Short mmCIF file of C-alpha atoms in Angstrom, two decimals:
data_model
loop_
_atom_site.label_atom_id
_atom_site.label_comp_id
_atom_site.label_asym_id
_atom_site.label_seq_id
_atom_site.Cartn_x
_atom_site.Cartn_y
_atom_site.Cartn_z
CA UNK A 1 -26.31 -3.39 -165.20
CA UNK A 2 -23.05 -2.08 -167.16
CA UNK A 3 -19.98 -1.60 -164.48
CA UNK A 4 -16.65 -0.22 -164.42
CA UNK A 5 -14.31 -2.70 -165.41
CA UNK A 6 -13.15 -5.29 -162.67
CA UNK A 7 -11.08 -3.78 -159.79
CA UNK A 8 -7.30 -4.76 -159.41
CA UNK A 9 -6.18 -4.79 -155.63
CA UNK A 10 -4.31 -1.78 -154.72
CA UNK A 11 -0.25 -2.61 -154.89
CA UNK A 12 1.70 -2.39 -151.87
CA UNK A 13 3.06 1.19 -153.07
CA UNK A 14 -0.70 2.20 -152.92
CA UNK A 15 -1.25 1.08 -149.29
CA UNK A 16 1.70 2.86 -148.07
CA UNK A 17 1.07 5.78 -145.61
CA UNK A 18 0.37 9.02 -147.57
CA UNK A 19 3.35 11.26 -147.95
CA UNK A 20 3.14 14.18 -145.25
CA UNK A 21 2.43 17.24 -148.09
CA UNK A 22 1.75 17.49 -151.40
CA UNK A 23 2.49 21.17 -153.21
CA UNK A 24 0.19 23.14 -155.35
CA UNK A 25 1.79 22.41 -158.66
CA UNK A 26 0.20 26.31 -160.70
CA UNK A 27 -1.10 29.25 -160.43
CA UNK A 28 -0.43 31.90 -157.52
CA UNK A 29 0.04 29.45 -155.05
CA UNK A 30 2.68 27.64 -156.76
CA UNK A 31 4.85 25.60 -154.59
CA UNK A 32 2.45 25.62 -151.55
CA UNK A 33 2.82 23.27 -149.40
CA UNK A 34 -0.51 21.63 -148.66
CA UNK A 35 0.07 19.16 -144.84
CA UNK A 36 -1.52 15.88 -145.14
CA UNK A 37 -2.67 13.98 -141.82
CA UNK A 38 -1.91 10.08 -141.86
CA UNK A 39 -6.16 9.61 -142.00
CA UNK A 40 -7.66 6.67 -143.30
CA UNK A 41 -8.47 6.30 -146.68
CA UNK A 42 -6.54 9.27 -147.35
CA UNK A 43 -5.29 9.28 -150.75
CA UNK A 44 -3.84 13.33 -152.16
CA UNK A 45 -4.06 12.91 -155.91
CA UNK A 46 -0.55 12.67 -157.22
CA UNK A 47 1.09 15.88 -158.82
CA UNK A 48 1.53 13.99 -161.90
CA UNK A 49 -2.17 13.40 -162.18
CA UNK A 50 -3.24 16.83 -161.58
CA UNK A 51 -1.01 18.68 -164.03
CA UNK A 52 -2.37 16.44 -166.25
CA UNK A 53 -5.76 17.04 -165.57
CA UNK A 54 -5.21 21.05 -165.50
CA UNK A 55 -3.37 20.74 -168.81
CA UNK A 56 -6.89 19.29 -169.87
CA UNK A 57 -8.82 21.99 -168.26
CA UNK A 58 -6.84 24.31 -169.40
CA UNK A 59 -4.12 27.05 -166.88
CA UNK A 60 -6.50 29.56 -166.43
CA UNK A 61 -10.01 29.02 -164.52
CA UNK A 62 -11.03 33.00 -163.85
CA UNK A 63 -14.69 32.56 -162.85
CA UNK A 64 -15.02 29.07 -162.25
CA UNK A 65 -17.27 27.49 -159.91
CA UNK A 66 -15.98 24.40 -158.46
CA UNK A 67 -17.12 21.73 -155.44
CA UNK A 68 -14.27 19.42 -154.57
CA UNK A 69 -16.70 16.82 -152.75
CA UNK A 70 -14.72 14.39 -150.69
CA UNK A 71 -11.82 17.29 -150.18
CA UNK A 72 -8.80 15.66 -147.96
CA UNK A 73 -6.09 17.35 -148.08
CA UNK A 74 -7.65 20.08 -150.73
CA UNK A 75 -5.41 19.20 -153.05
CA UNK A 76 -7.68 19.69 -156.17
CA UNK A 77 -10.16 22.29 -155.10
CA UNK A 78 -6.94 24.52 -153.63
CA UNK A 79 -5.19 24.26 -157.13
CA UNK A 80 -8.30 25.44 -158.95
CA UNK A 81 -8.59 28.15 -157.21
CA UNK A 82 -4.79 28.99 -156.99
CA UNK A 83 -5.58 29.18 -161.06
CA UNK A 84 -8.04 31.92 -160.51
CA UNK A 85 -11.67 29.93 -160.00
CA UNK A 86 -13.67 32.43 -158.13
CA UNK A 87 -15.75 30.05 -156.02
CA UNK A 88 -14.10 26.95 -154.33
CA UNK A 89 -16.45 25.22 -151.79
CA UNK A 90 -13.76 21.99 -150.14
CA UNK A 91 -16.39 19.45 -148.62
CA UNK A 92 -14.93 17.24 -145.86
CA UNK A 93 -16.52 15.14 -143.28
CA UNK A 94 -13.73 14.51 -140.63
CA UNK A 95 -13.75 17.08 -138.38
CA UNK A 96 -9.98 17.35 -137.91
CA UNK A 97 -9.44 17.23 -141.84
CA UNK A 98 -11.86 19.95 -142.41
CA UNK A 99 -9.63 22.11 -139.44
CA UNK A 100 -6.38 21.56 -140.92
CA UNK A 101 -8.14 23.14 -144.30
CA UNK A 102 -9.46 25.85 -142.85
CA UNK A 103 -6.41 26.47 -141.67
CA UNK A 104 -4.88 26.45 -145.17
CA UNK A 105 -7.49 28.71 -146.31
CA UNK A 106 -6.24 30.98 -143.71
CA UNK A 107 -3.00 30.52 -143.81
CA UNK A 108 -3.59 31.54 -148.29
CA UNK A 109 -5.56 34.46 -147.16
CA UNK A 110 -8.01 32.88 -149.68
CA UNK A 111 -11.46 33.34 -147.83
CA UNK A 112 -12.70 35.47 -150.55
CA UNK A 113 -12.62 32.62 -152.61
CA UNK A 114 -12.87 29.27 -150.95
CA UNK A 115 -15.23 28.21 -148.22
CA UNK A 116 -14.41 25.21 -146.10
CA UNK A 117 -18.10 23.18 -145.49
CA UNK A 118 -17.82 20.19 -143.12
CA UNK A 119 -20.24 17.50 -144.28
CA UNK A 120 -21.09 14.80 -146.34
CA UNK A 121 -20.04 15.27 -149.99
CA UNK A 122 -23.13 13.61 -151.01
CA UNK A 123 -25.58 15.73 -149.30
CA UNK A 124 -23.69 19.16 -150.21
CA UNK A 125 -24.00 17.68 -154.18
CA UNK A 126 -27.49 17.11 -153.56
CA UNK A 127 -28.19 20.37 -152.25
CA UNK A 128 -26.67 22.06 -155.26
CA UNK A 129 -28.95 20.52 -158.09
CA UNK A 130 -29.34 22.49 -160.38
CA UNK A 131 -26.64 25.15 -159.19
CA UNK A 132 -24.94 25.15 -162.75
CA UNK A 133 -21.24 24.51 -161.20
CA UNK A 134 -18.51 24.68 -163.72
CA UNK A 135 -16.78 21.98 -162.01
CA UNK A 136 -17.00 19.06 -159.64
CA UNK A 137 -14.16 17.17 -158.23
CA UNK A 138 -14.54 13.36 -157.28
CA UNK A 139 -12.42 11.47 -154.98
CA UNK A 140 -14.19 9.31 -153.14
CA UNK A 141 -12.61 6.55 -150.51
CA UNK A 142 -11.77 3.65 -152.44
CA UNK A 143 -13.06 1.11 -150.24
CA UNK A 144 -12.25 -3.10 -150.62
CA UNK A 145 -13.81 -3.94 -153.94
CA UNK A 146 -14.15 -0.20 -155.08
CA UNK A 147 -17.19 0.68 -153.53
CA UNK A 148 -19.31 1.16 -156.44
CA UNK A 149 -22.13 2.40 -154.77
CA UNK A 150 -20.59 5.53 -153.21
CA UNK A 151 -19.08 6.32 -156.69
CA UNK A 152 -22.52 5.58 -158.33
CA UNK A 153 -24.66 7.90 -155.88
CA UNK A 154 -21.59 10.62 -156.03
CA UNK A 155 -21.75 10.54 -159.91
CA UNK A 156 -25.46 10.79 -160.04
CA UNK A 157 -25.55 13.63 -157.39
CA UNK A 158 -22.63 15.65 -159.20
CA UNK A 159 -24.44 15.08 -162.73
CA UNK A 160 -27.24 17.10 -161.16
CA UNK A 161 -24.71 19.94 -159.38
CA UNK A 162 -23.07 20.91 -162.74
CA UNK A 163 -23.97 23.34 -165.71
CA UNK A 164 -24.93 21.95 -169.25
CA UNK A 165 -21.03 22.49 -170.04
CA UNK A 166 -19.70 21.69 -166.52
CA UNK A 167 -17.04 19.05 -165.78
CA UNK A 168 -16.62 16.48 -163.09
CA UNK A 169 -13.54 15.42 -162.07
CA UNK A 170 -13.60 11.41 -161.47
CA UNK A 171 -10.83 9.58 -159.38
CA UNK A 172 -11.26 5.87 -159.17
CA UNK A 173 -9.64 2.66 -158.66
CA UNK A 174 -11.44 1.10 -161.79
CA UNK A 175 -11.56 2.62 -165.42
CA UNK A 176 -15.24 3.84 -165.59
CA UNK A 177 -17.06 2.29 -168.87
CA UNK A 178 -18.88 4.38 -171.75
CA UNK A 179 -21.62 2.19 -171.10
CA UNK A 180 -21.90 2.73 -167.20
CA UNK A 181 -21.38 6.27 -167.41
CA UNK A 182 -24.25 6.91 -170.07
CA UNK A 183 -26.65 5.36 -167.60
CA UNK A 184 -25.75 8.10 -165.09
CA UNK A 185 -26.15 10.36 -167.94
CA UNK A 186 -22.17 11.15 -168.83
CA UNK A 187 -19.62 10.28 -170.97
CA UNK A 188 -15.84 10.82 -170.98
CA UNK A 189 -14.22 13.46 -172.56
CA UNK A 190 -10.59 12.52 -171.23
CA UNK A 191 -9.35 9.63 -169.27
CA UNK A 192 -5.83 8.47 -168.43
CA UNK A 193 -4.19 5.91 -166.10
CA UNK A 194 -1.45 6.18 -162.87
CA UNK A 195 -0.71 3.39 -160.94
CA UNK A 196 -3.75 1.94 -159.85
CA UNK A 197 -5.44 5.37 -160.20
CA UNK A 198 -8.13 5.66 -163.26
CA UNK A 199 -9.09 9.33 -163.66
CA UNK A 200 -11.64 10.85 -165.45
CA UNK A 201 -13.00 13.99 -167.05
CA UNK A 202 -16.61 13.60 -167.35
CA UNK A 203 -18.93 15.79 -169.03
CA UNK A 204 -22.79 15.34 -169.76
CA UNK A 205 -24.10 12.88 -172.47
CA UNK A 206 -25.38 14.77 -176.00
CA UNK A 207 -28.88 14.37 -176.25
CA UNK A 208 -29.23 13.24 -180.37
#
């Protein structure tokens, strides 16, 4: 079986407690300051790493539909839809997580457009095959040794939530090979590097 290439441990810097917010970085919300709770495993995606991933997907996501799986502090879900995605469903298990972002989503006035679902990210994927999202967002917990088979099963399940030009969204502590994603039925379209962080824009494999 093809893998992602080997795991490095995480750095000191990566282990440190997460910083205590992290600000929407575009869109109508711009500047928002998004609380994080010292949880384990918590990780917000840097700002860095999200501009670049919404200069990729472009400023503008008017009518999106987007699943941000393994939610936290909403970082990624709440910036798509501060750039105008219509539907943003933030899937978190811990029950004072998913609180503090229904909270948020109060706080934004934003129930029109994003729905808080408490959870497991894999189930909610599951129960959306087929549902033609635009977008998926994937951030699992990184787990001692990468935990392969949570990012594996998430893949799979988000390959089947997403339209036949949808996205996912893939945060991981290992750079993802062409070779393992095909056999999940994805390839890259963009990929970069921060840290320790690989991240990923994955779309679905051309059929020939």
């Amino acid at each position: 079986m093809n893998r992602p290439s080997s795991p490095r441990r995480p750095s000191p810097a990566s282990t440190a407690q997460a910083p205590q917010e992290v600000r929407i970085i575009g869109g109508q919300w711009k500047r928002t300051p998004l609380p994080v709770k010292n949880a384990p495993g918590l990780r917000p995606t840097p700002a860095r790493v999200r501009e670049t991933l919404f200069n990729w997907l472009g400023q503008d996501l008017s009518g999106w539909r987007c699943l941000d799986a393994f939610a936290g502090s909403g970082a990624l879900g709440l910036e798509a839809a501060s750039r105008g995605a219509s539907e943003v469903t933030l899937v978190e298990q811990d029950p004072s997580l998913a609180k503090g972002l229904q909270a948020i989503v109060t706080r934004l006035k934003a129930e029109g457009s994003v729905r808080v679902e408490r959870g497991d990210a894999l189930a909610a994927m599951r129960q959306r095959q087929g549902a033609a999202l635009d977008l998926v967002f994937l951030d699992p917990p990184f787990g001692d040794g990468g935990n392969e088979a949570l990012f594996r099963s998430a893949l799979q399940a988000a390959r089947g939530a997403i339209g036949v030009n949808g996205l996912i969204y893939l945060e991981a502590p290992v750079v993802w090979t062409a070779d393992a994603l095909a056999s999940l039925g994805l390839q890259v379209h963009r990929q970069g590097r921060a840290g320790q962080v690989a991240f990923h824009l994955l779309r679905t494999l051309a059929v020939d």
